[in-house]
Each structure stands twice: as C-alpha cells, then as structure tokens.
mmCIF file of C-alpha atoms in Angstrom:
data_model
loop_
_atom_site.group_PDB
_atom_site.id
_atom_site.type_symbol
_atom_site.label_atom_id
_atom_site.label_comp_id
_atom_site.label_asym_id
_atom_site.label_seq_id
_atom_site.Cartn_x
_atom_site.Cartn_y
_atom_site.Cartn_z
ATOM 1 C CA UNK H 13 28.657 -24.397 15.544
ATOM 2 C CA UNK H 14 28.508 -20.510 15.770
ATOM 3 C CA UNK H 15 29.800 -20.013 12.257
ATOM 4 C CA UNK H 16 27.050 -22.221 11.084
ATOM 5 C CA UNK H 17 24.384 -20.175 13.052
ATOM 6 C CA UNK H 18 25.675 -17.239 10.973
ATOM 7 C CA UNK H 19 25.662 -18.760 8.080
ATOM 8 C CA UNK H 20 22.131 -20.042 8.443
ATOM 9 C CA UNK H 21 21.053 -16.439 10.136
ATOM 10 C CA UNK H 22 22.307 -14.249 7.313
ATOM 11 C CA UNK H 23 20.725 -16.739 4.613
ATOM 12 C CA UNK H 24 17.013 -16.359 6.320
ATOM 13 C CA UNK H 25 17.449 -12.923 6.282
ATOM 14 C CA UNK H 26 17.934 -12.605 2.337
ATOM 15 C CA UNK H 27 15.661 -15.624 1.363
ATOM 16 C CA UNK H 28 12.893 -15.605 3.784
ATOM 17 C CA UNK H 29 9.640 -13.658 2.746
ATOM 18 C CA UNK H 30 9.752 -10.532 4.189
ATOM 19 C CA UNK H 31 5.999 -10.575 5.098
ATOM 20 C CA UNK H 32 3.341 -13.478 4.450
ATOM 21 C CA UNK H 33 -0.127 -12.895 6.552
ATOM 22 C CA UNK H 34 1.620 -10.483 8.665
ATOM 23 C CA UNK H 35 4.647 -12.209 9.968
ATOM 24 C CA UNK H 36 8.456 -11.060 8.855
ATOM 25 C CA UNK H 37 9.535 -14.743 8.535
ATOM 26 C CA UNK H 38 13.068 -13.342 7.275
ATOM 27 C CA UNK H 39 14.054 -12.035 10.896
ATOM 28 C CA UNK H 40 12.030 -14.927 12.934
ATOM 29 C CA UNK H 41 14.750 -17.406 13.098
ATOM 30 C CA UNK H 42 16.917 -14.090 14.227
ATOM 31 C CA UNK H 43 15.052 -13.229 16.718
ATOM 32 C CA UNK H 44 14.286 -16.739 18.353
ATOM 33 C CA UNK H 45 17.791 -17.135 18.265
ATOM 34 C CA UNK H 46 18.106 -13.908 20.350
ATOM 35 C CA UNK H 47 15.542 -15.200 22.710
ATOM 36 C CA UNK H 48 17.221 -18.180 23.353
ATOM 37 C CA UNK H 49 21.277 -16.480 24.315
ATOM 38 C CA UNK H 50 18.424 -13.715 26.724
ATOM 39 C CA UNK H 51 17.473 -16.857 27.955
ATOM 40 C CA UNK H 52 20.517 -18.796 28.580
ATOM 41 C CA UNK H 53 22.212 -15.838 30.498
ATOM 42 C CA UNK H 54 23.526 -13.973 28.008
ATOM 43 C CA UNK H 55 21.470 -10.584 28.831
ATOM 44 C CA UNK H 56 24.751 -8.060 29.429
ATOM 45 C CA UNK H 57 25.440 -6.801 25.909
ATOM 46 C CA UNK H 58 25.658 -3.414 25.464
ATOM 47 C CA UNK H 59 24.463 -2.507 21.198
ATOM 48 C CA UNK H 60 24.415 0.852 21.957
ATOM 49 C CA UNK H 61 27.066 2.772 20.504
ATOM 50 C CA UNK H 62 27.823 6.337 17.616
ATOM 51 C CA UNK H 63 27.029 4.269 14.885
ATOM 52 C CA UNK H 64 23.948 3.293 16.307
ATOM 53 C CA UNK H 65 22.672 6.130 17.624
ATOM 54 C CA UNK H 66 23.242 7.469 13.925
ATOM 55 C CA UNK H 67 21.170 4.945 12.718
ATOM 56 C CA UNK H 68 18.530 5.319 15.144
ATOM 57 C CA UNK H 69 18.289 9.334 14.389
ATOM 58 C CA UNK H 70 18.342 8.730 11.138
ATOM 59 C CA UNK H 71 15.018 6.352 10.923
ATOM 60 C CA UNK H 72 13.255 8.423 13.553
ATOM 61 C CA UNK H 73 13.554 11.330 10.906
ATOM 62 C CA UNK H 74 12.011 9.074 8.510
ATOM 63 C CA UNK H 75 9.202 8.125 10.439
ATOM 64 C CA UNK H 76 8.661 11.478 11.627
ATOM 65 C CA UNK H 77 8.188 13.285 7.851
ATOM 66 C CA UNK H 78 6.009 9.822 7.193
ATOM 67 C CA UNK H 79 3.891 10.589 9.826
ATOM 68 C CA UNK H 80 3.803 14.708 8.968
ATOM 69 C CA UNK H 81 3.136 13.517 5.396
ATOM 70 C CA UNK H 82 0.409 11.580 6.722
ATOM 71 C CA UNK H 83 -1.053 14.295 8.530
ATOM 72 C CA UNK H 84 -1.286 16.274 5.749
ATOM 73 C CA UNK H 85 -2.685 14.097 3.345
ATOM 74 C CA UNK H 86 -5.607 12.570 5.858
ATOM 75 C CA UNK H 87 -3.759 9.436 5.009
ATOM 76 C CA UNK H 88 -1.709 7.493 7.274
ATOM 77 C CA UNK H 89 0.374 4.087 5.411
ATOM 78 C CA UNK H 90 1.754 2.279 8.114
ATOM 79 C CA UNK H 91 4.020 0.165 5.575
ATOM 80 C CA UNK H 92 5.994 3.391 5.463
ATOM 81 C CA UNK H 93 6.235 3.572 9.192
ATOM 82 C CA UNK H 94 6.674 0.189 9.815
ATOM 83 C CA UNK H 95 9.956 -0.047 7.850
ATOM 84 C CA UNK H 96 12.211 2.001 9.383
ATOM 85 C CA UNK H 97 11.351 0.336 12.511
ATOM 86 C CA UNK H 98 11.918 -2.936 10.894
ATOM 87 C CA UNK H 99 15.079 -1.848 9.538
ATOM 88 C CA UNK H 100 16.293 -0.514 12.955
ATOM 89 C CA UNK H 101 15.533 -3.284 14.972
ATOM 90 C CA UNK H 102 17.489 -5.748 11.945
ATOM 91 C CA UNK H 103 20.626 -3.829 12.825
ATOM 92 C CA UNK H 104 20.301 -3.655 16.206
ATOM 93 C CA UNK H 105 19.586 -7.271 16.423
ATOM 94 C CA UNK H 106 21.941 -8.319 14.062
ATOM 95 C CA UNK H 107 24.825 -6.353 15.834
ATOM 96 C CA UNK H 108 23.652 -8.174 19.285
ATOM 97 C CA UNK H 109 24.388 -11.207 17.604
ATOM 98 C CA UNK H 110 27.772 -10.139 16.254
ATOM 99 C CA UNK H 111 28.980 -8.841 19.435
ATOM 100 C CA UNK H 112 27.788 -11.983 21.537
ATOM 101 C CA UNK H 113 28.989 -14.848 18.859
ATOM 102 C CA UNK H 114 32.383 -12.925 18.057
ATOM 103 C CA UNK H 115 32.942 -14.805 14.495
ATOM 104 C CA UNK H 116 35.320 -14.127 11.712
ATOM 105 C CA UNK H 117 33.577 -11.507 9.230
ATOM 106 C CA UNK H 118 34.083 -14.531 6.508
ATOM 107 C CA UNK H 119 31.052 -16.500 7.399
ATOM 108 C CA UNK H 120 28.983 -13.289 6.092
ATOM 109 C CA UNK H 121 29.879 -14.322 3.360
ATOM 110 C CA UNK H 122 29.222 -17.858 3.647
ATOM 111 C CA UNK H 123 26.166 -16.747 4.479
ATOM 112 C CA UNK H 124 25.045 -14.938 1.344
ATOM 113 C CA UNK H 125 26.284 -17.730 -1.163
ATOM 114 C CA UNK H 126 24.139 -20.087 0.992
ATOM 115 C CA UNK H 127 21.514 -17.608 0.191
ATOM 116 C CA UNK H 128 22.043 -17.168 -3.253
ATOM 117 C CA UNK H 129 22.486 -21.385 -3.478
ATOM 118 C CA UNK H 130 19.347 -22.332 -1.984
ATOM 119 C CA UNK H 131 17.390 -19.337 -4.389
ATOM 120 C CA UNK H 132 19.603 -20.848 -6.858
ATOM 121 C CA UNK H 133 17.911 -23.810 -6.597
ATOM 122 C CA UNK H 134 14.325 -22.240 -6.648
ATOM 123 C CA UNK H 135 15.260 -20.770 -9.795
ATOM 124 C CA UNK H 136 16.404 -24.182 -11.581
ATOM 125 C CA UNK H 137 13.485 -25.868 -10.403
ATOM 126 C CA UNK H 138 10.876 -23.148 -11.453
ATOM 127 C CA UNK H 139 11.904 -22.937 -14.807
ATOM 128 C CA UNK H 140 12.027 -26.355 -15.365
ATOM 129 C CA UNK H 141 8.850 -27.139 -14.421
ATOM 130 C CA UNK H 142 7.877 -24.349 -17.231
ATOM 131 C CA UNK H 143 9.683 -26.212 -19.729
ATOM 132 C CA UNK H 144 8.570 -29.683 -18.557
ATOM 133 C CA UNK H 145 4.827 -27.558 -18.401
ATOM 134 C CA UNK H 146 4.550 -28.733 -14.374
ATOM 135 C CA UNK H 147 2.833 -25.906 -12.821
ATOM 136 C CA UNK H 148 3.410 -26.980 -9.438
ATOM 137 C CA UNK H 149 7.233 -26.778 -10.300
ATOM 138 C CA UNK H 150 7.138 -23.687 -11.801
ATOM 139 C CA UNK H 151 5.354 -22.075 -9.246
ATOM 140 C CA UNK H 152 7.731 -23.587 -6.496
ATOM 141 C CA UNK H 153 8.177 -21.083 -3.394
ATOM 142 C CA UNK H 154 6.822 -18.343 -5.869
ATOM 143 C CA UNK H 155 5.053 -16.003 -3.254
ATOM 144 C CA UNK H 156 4.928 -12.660 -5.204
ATOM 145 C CA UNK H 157 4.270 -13.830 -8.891
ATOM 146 C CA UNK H 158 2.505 -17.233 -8.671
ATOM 147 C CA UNK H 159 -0.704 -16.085 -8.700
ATOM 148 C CA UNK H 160 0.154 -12.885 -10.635
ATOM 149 C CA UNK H 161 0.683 -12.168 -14.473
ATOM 150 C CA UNK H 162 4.587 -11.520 -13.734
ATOM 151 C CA UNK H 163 5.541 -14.542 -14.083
ATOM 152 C CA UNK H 164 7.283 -15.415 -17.032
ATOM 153 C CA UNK H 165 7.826 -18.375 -19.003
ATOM 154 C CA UNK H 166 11.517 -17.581 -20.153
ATOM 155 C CA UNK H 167 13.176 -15.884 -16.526
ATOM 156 C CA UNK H 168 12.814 -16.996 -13.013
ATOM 157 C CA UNK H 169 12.866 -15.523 -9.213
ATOM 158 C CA UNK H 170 12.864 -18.151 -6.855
ATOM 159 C CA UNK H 171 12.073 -16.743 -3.806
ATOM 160 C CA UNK H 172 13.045 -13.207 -4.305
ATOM 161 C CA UNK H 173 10.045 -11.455 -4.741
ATOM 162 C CA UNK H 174 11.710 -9.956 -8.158
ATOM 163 C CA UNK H 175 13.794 -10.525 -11.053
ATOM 164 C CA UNK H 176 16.453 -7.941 -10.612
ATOM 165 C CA UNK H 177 16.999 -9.125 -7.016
ATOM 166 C CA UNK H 178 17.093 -12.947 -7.792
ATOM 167 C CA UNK H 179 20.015 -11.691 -10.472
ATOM 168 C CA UNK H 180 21.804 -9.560 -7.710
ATOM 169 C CA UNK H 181 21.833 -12.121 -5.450
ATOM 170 C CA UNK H 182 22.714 -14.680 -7.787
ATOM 171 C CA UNK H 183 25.788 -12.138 -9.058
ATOM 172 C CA UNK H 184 26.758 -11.324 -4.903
ATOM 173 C CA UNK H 185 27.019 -14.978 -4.210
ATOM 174 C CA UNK H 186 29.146 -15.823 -7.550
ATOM 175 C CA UNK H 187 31.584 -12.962 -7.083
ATOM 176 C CA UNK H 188 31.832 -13.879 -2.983
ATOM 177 C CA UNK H 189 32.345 -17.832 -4.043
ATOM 178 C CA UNK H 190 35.089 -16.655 -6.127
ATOM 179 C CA UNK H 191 36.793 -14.387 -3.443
ATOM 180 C CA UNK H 192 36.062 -17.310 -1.445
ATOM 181 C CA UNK H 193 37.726 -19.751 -3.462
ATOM 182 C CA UNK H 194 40.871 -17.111 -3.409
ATOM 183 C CA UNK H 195 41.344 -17.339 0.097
ATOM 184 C CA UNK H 196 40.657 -20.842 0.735
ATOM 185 C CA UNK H 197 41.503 -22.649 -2.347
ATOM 186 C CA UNK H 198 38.647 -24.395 -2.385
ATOM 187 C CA UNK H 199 37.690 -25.876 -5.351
ATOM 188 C CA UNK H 200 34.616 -26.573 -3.627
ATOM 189 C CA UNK H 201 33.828 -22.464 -4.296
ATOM 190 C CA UNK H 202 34.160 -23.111 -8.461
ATOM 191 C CA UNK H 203 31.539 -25.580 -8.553
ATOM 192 C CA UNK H 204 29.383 -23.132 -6.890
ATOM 193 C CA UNK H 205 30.234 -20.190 -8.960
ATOM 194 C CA UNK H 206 29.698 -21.922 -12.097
ATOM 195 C CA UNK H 207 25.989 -22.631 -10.695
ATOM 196 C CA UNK H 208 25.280 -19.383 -9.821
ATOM 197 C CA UNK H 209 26.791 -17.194 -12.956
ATOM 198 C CA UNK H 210 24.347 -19.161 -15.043
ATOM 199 C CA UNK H 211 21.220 -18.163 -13.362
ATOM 200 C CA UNK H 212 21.853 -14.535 -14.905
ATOM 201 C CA UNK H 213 20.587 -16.229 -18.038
ATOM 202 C CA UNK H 214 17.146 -16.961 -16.191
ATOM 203 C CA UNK H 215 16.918 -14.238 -13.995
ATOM 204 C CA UNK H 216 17.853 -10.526 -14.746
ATOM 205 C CA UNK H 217 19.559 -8.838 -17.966
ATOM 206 C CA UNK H 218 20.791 -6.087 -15.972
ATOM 207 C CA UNK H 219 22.549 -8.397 -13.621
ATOM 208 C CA UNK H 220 23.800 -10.578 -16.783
ATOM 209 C CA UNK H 221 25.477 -7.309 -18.073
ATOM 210 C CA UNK H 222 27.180 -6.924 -14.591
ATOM 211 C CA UNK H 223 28.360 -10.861 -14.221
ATOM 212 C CA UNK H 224 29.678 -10.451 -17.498
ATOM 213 C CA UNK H 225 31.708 -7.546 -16.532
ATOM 214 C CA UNK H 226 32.588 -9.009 -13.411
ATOM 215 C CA UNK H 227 33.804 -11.769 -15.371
ATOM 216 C CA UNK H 228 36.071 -9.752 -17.823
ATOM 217 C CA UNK H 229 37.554 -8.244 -14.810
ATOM 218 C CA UNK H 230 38.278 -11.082 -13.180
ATOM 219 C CA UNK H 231 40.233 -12.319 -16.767
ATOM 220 C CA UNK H 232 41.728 -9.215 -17.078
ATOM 221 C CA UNK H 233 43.534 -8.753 -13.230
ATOM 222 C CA UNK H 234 44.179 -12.313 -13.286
ATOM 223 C CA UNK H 235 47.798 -13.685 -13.987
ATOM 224 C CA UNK H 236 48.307 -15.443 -17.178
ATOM 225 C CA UNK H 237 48.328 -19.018 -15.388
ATOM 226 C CA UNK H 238 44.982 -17.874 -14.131
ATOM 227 C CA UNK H 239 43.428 -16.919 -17.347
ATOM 228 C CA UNK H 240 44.472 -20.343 -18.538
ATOM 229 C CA UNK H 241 42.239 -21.904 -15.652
ATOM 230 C CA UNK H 242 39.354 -19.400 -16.531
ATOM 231 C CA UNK H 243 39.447 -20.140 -19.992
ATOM 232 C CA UNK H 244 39.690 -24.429 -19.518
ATOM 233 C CA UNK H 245 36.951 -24.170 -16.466
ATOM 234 C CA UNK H 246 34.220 -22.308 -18.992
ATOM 235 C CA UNK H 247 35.175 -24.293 -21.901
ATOM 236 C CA UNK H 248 34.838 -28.051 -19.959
ATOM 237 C CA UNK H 249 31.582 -26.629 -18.018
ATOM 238 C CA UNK H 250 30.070 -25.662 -21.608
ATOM 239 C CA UNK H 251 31.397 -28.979 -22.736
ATOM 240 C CA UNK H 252 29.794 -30.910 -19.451
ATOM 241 C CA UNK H 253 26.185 -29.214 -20.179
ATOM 242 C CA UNK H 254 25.939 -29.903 -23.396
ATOM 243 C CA UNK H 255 27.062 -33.389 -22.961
ATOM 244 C CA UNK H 256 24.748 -33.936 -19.988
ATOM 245 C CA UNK H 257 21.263 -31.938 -21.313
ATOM 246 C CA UNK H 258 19.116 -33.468 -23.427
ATOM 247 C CA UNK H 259 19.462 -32.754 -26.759
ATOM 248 C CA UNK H 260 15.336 -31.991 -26.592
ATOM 249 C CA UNK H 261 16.190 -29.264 -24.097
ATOM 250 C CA UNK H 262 19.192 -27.827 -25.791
ATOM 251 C CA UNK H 263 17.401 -27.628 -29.482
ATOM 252 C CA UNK H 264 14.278 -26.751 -27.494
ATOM 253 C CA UNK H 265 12.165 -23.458 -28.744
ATOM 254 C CA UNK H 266 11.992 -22.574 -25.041
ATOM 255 C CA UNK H 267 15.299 -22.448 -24.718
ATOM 256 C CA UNK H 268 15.937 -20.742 -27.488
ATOM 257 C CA UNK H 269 13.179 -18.073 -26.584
ATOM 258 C CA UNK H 270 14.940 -17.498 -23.429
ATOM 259 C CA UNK H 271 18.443 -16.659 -25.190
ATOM 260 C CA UNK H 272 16.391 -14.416 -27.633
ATOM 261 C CA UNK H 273 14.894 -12.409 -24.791
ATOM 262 C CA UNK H 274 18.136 -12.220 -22.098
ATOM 263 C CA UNK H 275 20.499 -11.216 -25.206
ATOM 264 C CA UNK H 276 17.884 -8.784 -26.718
ATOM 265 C CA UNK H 277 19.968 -6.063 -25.584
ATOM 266 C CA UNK H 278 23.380 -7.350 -27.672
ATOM 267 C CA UNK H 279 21.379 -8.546 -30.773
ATOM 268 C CA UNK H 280 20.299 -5.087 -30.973
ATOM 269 C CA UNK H 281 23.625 -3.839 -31.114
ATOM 270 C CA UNK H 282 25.288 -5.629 -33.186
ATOM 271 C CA UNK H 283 21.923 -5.474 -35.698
ATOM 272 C CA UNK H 284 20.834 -2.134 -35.243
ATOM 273 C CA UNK H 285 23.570 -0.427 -33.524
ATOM 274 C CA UNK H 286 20.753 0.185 -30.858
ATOM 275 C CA UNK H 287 21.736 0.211 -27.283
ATOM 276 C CA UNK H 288 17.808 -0.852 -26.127
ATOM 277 C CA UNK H 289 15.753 -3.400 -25.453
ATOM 278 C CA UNK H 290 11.633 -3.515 -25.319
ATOM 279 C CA UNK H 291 12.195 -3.424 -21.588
ATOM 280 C CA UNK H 292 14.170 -0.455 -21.519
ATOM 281 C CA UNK H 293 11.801 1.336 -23.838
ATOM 282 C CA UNK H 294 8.462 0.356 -21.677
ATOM 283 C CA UNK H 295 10.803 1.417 -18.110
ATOM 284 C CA UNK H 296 11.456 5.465 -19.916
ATOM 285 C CA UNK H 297 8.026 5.217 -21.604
ATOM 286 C CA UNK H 298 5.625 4.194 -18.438
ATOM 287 C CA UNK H 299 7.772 3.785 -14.976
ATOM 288 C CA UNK H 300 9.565 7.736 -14.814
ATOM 289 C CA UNK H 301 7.192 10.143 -13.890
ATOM 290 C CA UNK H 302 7.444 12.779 -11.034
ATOM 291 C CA UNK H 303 4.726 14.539 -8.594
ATOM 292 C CA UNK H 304 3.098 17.120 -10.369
ATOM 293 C CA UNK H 305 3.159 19.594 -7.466
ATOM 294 C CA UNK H 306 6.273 21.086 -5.143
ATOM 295 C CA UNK H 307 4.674 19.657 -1.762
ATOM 296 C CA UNK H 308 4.206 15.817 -2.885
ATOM 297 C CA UNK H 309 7.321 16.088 -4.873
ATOM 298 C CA UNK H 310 9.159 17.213 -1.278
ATOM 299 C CA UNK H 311 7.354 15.139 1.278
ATOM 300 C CA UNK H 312 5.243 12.728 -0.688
ATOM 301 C CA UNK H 313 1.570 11.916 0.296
ATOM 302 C CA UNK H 314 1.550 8.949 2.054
ATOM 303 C CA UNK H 315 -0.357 6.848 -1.438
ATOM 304 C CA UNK H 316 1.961 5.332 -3.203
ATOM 305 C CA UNK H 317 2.504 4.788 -6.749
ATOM 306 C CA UNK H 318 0.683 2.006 -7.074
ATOM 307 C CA UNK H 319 -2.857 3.674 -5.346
ATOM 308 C CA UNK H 320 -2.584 7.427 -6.776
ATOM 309 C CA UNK H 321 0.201 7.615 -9.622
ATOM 310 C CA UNK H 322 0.288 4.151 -11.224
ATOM 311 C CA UNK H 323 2.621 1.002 -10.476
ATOM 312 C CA UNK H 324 6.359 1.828 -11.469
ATOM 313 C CA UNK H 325 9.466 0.041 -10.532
ATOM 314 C CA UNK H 326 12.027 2.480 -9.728
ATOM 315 C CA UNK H 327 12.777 2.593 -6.489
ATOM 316 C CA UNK H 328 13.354 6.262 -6.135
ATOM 317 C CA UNK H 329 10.336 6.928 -8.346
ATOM 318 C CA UNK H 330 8.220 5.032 -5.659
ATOM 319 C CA UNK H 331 10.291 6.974 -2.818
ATOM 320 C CA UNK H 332 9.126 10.250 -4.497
ATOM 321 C CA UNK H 333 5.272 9.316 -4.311
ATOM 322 C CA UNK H 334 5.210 7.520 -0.990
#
C-alpha cells in the first residue's frame, strides 16, 4: 500500500498544475497525506538535518536578494518570493514522507513513469482530437495553451504546461521503464517504453534528439543477443502501427506535416548541410538578450521578461531579468 502512495505522490507532483486560481494542486494530495500520518500519531519525525539546513540557507539567500531587488526597484513580485518557499517546503515535506514510509528508492521511479503515462495519455488524446478536428479533445487538460495561440496543430503537451517538458518527461519515464524492465524483467516495462519514446514525435525536437541518442546507447552497450531484441521489438511495433492505423491517418497531410516539422532539423542536414531549424533561428534571433545595465544584470529588478524586456524562453535569460 505504501509503495503505491509513492507512486501516486511523486506522479501529482510532476503532473498536477502547479497553480490554478491560487492553489498548488501538485503538492495538495502531499500535504493531505501529511495531515493525515500528524493525525494518526505519527508527529515524532525529526527532517531536520546538514542537507537540510543547506537547503534552507540556500533559499533564504534567494529570497533575501528578491526582496533587496525589490526594494530597489519600488517593485516587489511575490512569484519570486513565493518559490523558494514552495520549493523548501516540497523537500521538506517530501523527506517527512520518506523517512516515515521507509520504501525502496525504486518506486521513485515508478512514480515518474506513472507520471509520464498518464501525460502520455493527454498527449495522444490532444492530438487526436486535432486530427479528428474535436476541439474539446484537443484541448483536453490543456491549462497553459488552450486558450492561448501556443498551441499547435502538429505537437502536443498534455498537462505540462510546455513542450520541452512534456518531451523530458516523456524521455525520463522511457529511459526509467527500460532500467525498470532491466531489473525486473518485466515485459510489462517494454510496452510502456514503446508508448512513451513515440510521444517525442508529438512533443519536443530537442527531447527527440536526446531519445534518439538514448536509444543508440542503449544498442550500442547492449550485448549482441540484446541488440537482436532491440532491433525485432522496433521492427514488429512499426509493423503493429501500421497494421493497426488507418490508412487515412497514416497517408494523412497532418501527419505528414508533423514529420516535416519534428525532423526539420535532419532534413536540413542532409539537404543543406545546415545544422538549424526555424525554431532555432527565432530562439538566437528574439529569446537571448541580456540587461543593459551592471545592477539589473547582477540582481535583476524584480519585472520580469515578460513585463519590462519581452517574453523569452530561456530559463536563465528569465533568471537574469527577474
């Protein structure tokens, strides 16, 4: 029962939405479940320890330059304070939990190929409802984008509120099913990889560049009896989708739009010997650019890029200007 706690636990954590109408739904089932061992007597735990005293230091630092940056700047964003304390109280309830439940690491595990499963499925169903031209379907458990013009008709997030983290998570949980399947011998853990190294053609190119490395790895450290079961499981799964889909789907323009755009990046290369796609030329062109004075650049001012310096999306581009 405990492992299946975890499971569920770690799984809310990465799927949940972090914040709809002002409540963190991806640590409420955590901390009900808290409540509930407080309230059934199990109060003695002791979560204080070097590591996190560390951590606590660490985020009280953080909230202390957020709030001098604030000062400074007449502007106060509480999102920025907020998060380390979020991020704090995550560990230090997560930790309570691990100490009190005493389960094999494993189930961590478990718990983020549940994750990436049930996002998995999100994904699937969002993008066929754009192909089947279902709104409601495509729009599925959509919180960031389904009202928003970043949704697009040929890649799909589920619940992750982004592309590149739908194609992470999707990658995590197909390279932990496999280690999984390793240890156990679970065949169980195939199935499930199979379904989630596919969503990298619906999700994220960076992570489809990564599962495809991860892949070749895998081939490459694996015995030769192994490499004979890699090859025959790709070959009969390729086999079972094309024998399953309908032949509408599979000679569909949509679908072929969608291999177009996720392999932009290796049509280019092998075309124009050019290692770049339109996405990698709009990220240089319009998402890297710095403070323009020593003080913001240092400490920020408290704005954000998407108030003072224009929306970007790398993260240490947004760190810079927050």
């Amino acid at each position: 029962m405990k492992n299946i706690i975890i499971i569920c636990l770690i799984a809310s954590i990465l799927i949940l939405p972090k914040a709809l109408k002002y409540i963190d739904f991806s640590m409420l089932p955590l901390l009900v479940f808290i409540l509930a061992l407080i309230l059934t007597g199990k109060k003695h735990v002791n979560v204080i320890n070097e590591n996190t005293k560390i951590v606590f230091i660490t985020l009280y630092l953080i909230i202390l330059l957020v709030l001098i940056t604030s000062m400074l700047n007449s502007n106060v964003n509480f999102d920025n304070v907020l998060k380390p304390v979020r991020v704090f109280l995550l560990y230090v309830s997560l930790l309570y939990v691990f100490i009190v439940l005493k389960f094999d690491d494993k189930y961590i595990l478990y718990g983020i190929v549940a994750a990436a499963l049930v996002n998995g499925f999100f994904i699937y169903t969002q993008y066929i409802g754009e192909y089947i031209g279902y709104d409601y379907l495509k729009n599925i458990g959509n919180y960031s984008f389904s009202e928003g013009n970043r949704s697009t008709p040929y890649r799909k997030s589920g619940l992750m509120s982004g592309f590149p983290t739908a194609g992470m998570l999707s990658l995590f949980g197909f390279i932990f099913s496999i280690y999984l399947y390793y240890v156990s011998r679970n065949k169980t853990f195939i199935v499930i990889s199979l379904f989630l190294v596919v969503l990298q053609l619906i999700t994220s190119r960076t992570s489809l560049i990564l599962s495809i490395i991860t892949v070749v790895v895998i081939f490459l450290i694996s015995n030769y009896r192994n490499k004979i079961k890699i090859v025959a499981v790709f070959l009969f799964s390729a086999l079972l989708v094309y024998a399953v889909l309908p032949q509408s789907l599979i000679n569909s323009e949509h679908l072929y739009k969608t291999s177009v755009y996720m392999f932009e990046l290796f049509t280019n290369v092998l075309n124009n010997s050019s290692f770049e796609t339109n996405s990698t030329n709009s990220l240089f062109l319009k998402h890297y650019f710095y403070p323009d004075d020593y003080v913001t650049f240092l400490l920020g001012d408290t704005y954000g890029v998407d108030n003072n310096y224009g929306a970007s999306d790398v993260f240490f581009i947004r760190v810079l200007n927050s």
